[in-house]
Coordinates of C-alpha atoms and ligand atoms in Angstrom, one line a residue:
M1 CA 29.1 152.4 -96.9
K2 CA 29.7 155.5 -99.1
R3 CA 30.5 154.9 -102.8
I4 CA 32.9 157.1 -104.9
V5 CA 33.4 156.7 -108.6
T6 CA 36.8 158.0 -109.6
V7 CA 37.3 159.0 -113.2
Q8 CA 40.9 159.1 -114.4
D9 CA 43.5 157.1 -116.2
I10 CA 45.3 153.9 -115.3
S11 CA 49.1 154.6 -115.5
C12 CA 50.2 151.0 -115.0
V13 CA 53.5 152.0 -113.4
G14 CA 54.0 155.4 -111.9
K15 CA 51.9 155.6 -108.7
C16 CA 49.4 158.2 -109.8
S17 CA 45.7 158.5 -110.8
L18 CA 43.8 155.2 -110.4
T19 CA 46.7 153.2 -108.9
V20 CA 46.7 155.8 -106.1
A21 CA 43.0 156.6 -105.8
L22 CA 41.7 153.0 -105.6
P23 CA 43.9 151.8 -102.7
I24 CA 43.6 155.1 -100.7
I25 CA 39.8 155.4 -101.1
S26 CA 39.5 151.7 -100.1
A27 CA 41.8 152.2 -97.1
F28 CA 39.5 155.1 -96.0
G29 CA 36.7 152.5 -95.7
V30 CA 34.8 153.8 -98.8
E31 CA 33.8 151.8 -101.9
A32 CA 35.9 152.8 -104.9
A33 CA 34.2 152.4 -108.2
I34 CA 36.4 153.4 -111.2
L35 CA 35.8 154.8 -114.6
P36 CA 39.2 154.4 -116.4
T37 CA 39.7 157.0 -119.1
A38 CA 42.9 155.6 -120.7
V39 CA 45.5 153.0 -120.1
L40 CA 49.1 154.2 -120.2
S41 CA 52.2 152.0 -119.7
T42 CA 53.5 154.7 -117.3
H43 CA 52.6 158.3 -116.4
T44 CA 53.7 161.0 -118.8
A45 CA 56.7 162.1 -116.8
F46 CA 58.6 159.1 -118.1
K47 CA 58.4 161.2 -121.3
K48 CA 59.9 158.7 -123.8
G49 CA 58.0 155.8 -125.3
F50 CA 55.0 155.4 -123.0
T51 CA 52.0 153.8 -124.6
V52 CA 48.5 155.2 -124.4
H53 CA 45.2 153.5 -125.2
D54 CA 42.3 156.0 -125.0
L55 CA 39.1 154.7 -123.5
S56 CA 36.9 157.8 -124.1
G57 CA 34.6 155.7 -126.2
E58 CA 33.8 153.5 -123.1
I59 CA 32.7 156.4 -120.9
T60 CA 29.1 156.8 -122.1
P61 CA 28.3 153.1 -122.6
I62 CA 29.6 152.3 -119.1
T63 CA 27.7 155.1 -117.4
A64 CA 24.5 154.2 -119.4
H65 CA 24.8 150.7 -118.0
W66 CA 25.1 152.0 -114.5
K67 CA 22.0 154.2 -115.0
S68 CA 20.1 151.2 -116.3
E69 CA 21.1 149.2 -113.2
G70 CA 20.0 152.1 -110.9
I71 CA 23.6 152.5 -109.6
D72 CA 24.3 155.9 -108.0
F73 CA 27.3 157.5 -106.3
D74 CA 27.9 159.6 -103.2
A75 CA 30.7 161.4 -105.0
I76 CA 32.3 161.6 -108.5
Y77 CA 36.0 162.3 -108.1
T78 CA 37.8 163.3 -111.3
G79 CA 41.6 163.5 -111.8
Y80 CA 43.9 163.6 -114.8
L81 CA 41.9 163.8 -118.0
A82 CA 43.7 163.7 -121.3
S83 CA 41.6 165.5 -123.9
F84 CA 38.9 168.1 -124.6
D85 CA 36.5 165.3 -125.5
Q86 CA 37.1 163.5 -122.1
I87 CA 36.3 166.7 -120.3
D88 CA 33.0 167.1 -122.2
L89 CA 32.1 163.4 -121.5
V90 CA 32.8 163.8 -117.8
K91 CA 30.7 167.0 -117.7
K92 CA 27.9 165.0 -119.3
M93 CA 28.4 162.1 -116.9
A94 CA 28.2 164.5 -113.9
A95 CA 24.9 165.8 -115.2
D96 CA 23.7 162.1 -115.3
F97 CA 24.4 161.7 -111.6
P98 CA 23.1 164.9 -110.0
N99 CA 23.0 163.4 -106.5
A100 CA 26.8 162.9 -106.4
L101 CA 29.2 165.4 -104.9
L102 CA 31.4 166.5 -107.8
F103 CA 35.0 166.6 -106.6
V104 CA 37.5 167.8 -109.3
D105 CA 41.2 167.6 -109.1
P106 CA 42.3 169.5 -112.3
A107 CA 45.5 167.5 -112.5
M108 CA 47.4 169.3 -115.2
G109 CA 50.8 170.5 -113.9
D110 CA 53.1 171.4 -111.1
N111 CA 56.0 173.8 -110.3
G112 CA 54.7 176.4 -112.8
K113 CA 54.6 174.0 -115.7
L114 CA 51.8 172.0 -117.4
Y115 CA 52.4 168.3 -117.8
Y116 CA 53.6 166.9 -121.1
G117 CA 50.9 167.3 -123.8
F118 CA 48.9 170.1 -122.2
D119 CA 48.6 173.7 -123.2
E120 CA 46.8 176.9 -122.1
A121 CA 43.7 175.9 -124.1
F122 CA 43.5 172.6 -122.2
A123 CA 43.7 174.5 -118.9
H124 CA 40.7 176.7 -120.0
K125 CA 38.8 173.6 -120.9
M126 CA 39.5 172.1 -117.5
A127 CA 38.2 175.3 -116.0
E128 CA 34.8 174.4 -117.5
L129 CA 34.7 171.2 -115.5
C130 CA 35.8 173.1 -112.4
A131 CA 33.0 175.6 -112.9
I132 CA 30.3 172.9 -112.3
A133 CA 32.1 171.3 -109.4
D134 CA 31.2 171.3 -105.7
I135 CA 34.8 171.1 -104.7
I136 CA 38.0 171.7 -106.6
V137 CA 41.6 171.1 -105.4
P138 CA 44.1 172.7 -107.8
N139 CA 47.7 173.5 -106.9
M140 CA 49.1 176.9 -107.6
T141 CA 50.2 176.0 -111.1
E142 CA 46.8 174.7 -112.1
A143 CA 45.0 177.6 -110.6
S144 CA 47.2 180.1 -112.3
Y145 CA 46.7 178.5 -115.7
M146 CA 43.0 178.2 -115.3
L147 CA 42.7 181.9 -114.3
D148 CA 45.3 183.1 -116.8
I149 CA 47.5 184.8 -114.3
P150 CA 51.3 184.5 -113.9
Y151 CA 52.5 181.6 -111.7
V152 CA 54.1 182.9 -108.5
A153 CA 56.4 180.3 -106.9
E154 CA 56.9 181.9 -103.6
G155 CA 56.8 185.1 -101.6
Y156 CA 53.1 185.6 -102.0
S157 CA 50.7 186.7 -99.2
E158 CA 47.7 185.1 -97.6
E159 CA 45.6 187.8 -99.3
Y160 CA 47.0 186.7 -102.7
V161 CA 45.9 183.1 -102.1
K162 CA 42.5 184.3 -100.9
D163 CA 42.0 186.3 -104.0
I164 CA 42.8 183.3 -106.2
L165 CA 40.4 181.1 -104.2
R166 CA 37.6 183.7 -104.6
R167 CA 38.3 184.0 -108.3
L168 CA 38.2 180.2 -108.7
C169 CA 34.8 180.1 -107.1
D170 CA 33.7 183.1 -109.2
M171 CA 34.2 180.7 -112.2
G172 CA 31.5 178.5 -110.7
A173 CA 33.0 176.0 -108.2
K174 CA 31.2 176.1 -104.8
K175 CA 34.4 175.4 -102.8
A176 CA 38.0 175.6 -103.7
V177 CA 41.1 174.2 -102.0
M178 CA 44.5 175.3 -103.1
T179 CA 47.3 172.8 -102.3
G180 CA 51.0 173.5 -102.0
V181 CA 50.4 176.9 -100.3
S182 CA 53.6 178.2 -98.6
L183 CA 53.3 181.4 -96.7
R184 CA 56.4 180.8 -94.6
E185 CA 59.7 179.3 -95.6
N186 CA 59.4 176.1 -93.5
E187 CA 55.7 175.5 -93.9
T188 CA 53.4 174.2 -96.6
G189 CA 49.8 173.2 -96.6
A190 CA 46.4 173.9 -98.1
M191 CA 44.0 176.8 -98.0
G192 CA 40.3 176.5 -98.7
Y193 CA 37.3 178.8 -99.4
D194 CA 33.6 178.0 -99.2
S195 CA 31.8 180.5 -101.4
T196 CA 28.5 179.5 -99.9
T197 CA 29.5 180.8 -96.5
G198 CA 32.4 183.2 -97.3
E199 CA 34.6 181.2 -94.9
F200 CA 38.3 180.6 -95.4
F201 CA 40.2 177.9 -93.7
S202 CA 43.7 176.5 -93.9
Y203 CA 46.1 173.8 -92.6
Y204 CA 49.9 173.9 -92.5
H205 CA 52.7 171.5 -91.6
D206 CA 56.4 171.4 -91.9
R207 CA 57.7 171.7 -95.5
I208 CA 59.8 168.9 -96.9
P209 CA 61.8 170.7 -99.6
V210 CA 61.3 168.1 -102.4
S211 CA 58.7 167.6 -105.1
Y212 CA 57.3 164.2 -106.1
H213 CA 55.0 163.2 -108.8
G214 CA 51.6 162.0 -107.7
T215 CA 51.4 163.9 -104.4
G216 CA 48.4 165.8 -105.7
D217 CA 46.6 162.5 -106.4
V218 CA 47.4 161.2 -102.9
F219 CA 46.1 164.5 -101.4
A220 CA 42.9 164.5 -103.5
S221 CA 42.2 160.8 -102.8
A222 CA 42.6 161.2 -99.1
C223 CA 40.6 164.4 -99.0
V224 CA 37.6 162.9 -100.8
G225 CA 37.9 159.7 -98.7
A226 CA 37.8 161.8 -95.5
L227 CA 34.9 163.8 -96.7
M228 CA 33.0 160.6 -97.3
R229 CA 33.8 159.5 -93.8
G230 CA 31.9 162.5 -92.5
K231 CA 34.7 165.0 -92.1
S232 CA 34.1 168.7 -92.9
L233 CA 36.2 170.1 -95.8
H234 CA 38.4 171.9 -93.3
E235 CA 39.0 168.6 -91.4
A236 CA 39.5 166.7 -94.6
I237 CA 42.3 168.9 -95.9
A238 CA 44.1 168.4 -92.6
V239 CA 43.7 164.6 -92.9
A240 CA 44.8 164.7 -96.5
A241 CA 47.8 167.0 -95.8
D242 CA 49.0 164.8 -92.9
F243 CA 48.7 161.7 -95.0
T244 CA 50.5 163.3 -98.0
Y245 CA 53.2 164.6 -95.7
E246 CA 53.8 161.2 -94.2
S247 CA 53.9 159.6 -97.7
I248 CA 56.6 162.0 -98.7
R249 CA 58.5 161.5 -95.4
L250 CA 58.5 157.8 -95.8
T251 CA 59.7 158.1 -99.4
E252 CA 62.6 160.2 -98.3
A253 CA 63.4 157.7 -95.6
E254 CA 63.8 154.9 -98.1
E255 CA 67.4 155.1 -99.3
N256 CA 66.7 153.7 -102.8
H257 CA 63.2 155.0 -103.4
N258 CA 61.9 155.4 -106.9
W259 CA 61.7 158.8 -108.5
Y260 CA 58.2 158.5 -110.0
G261 CA 55.9 158.4 -107.0
V262 CA 55.6 158.5 -103.2
N263 CA 55.4 155.6 -100.7
F264 CA 51.8 156.3 -99.8
E265 CA 51.3 152.5 -99.2
Q266 CA 53.4 152.8 -96.0
A267 CA 51.3 155.6 -94.7
V268 CA 48.1 153.6 -95.0
P269 CA 48.3 152.3 -91.3
M270 CA 47.9 155.9 -90.0
I271 CA 44.4 156.3 -91.6
P272 CA 42.3 155.1 -88.7
E273 CA 44.1 157.5 -86.4
L274 CA 43.6 160.4 -88.9
L275 CA 39.9 159.6 -89.0
K276 CA 39.4 159.8 -85.2
Ligands
PXL1 O1 48.1 163.3 -111.8 C1 49.3 162.9 -112.3 C2 49.2 162.2 -113.6 C3 48.2 161.2 -113.8 N1 48.1 160.6 -114.9 C4 49.0 160.7 -115.9 C5 50.0 161.6 -115.7 C6 50.1 162.4 -114.5 C7 51.2 163.3 -114.3 O2 52.1 163.5 -115.1 O3 50.9 161.8 -116.7 C8 48.9 160.0 -117.2

């Protein structure tokens, strides 16, 4: 069985980061080891009064113990990271496990805005982690902040997205996938670029005109899960996009659904079919 270690926070309530990654990776039939970077009472979109306990000081002792036990990983999957220090610690960790595929979701923002607590300098720091990654999966907001270009919400061309993907790989990442790409009004999906072959690929589905917190985490978890189950990156983005689409559809279908995350749990039964 493949083993992923996922490095991100525990937002106790909020359906993002580790509370999404752990169940989804497990449901893909892949071992999910975790390296929690912080414990928050909720994710930061709750805005007022959430608690944070930083666990940065645990990262090096935990990984040192793993090394002493001879533990290795097929992939390191990083998500939301909260500080410059954490990014440096994760870069060091990645260097300690050179056999692992480094899959980075630079979870920092959405809809043209950075999440609470982040600024341009943080986006540039996150670009350093992306530069050493095998695969990165930013959305349009995150890509724009990392490249220091204006965020364009809609009306862009395929060539525009290709140019961004090339520029993301020019920073150092081997492969880049952009999520939330909408080239036509009723469609959304993901476009990828493999800088080692020069190949572009994409996958689109119907667009549900809503935006939910945590969908990037659902997509990234399913994508890395599918990769570990032997799918190519092109196939994995289709699996992840279908799984994310269904999670959003099921959320919308529930009359009194919560506002803070999607019903990915109810989409889990479709995973075996997606992996066929
Ligand atoms: O990836 C989303 C996310 C994860 N973790 C925390 C967050 C957010 C988004 O706001 O605040 C703590």
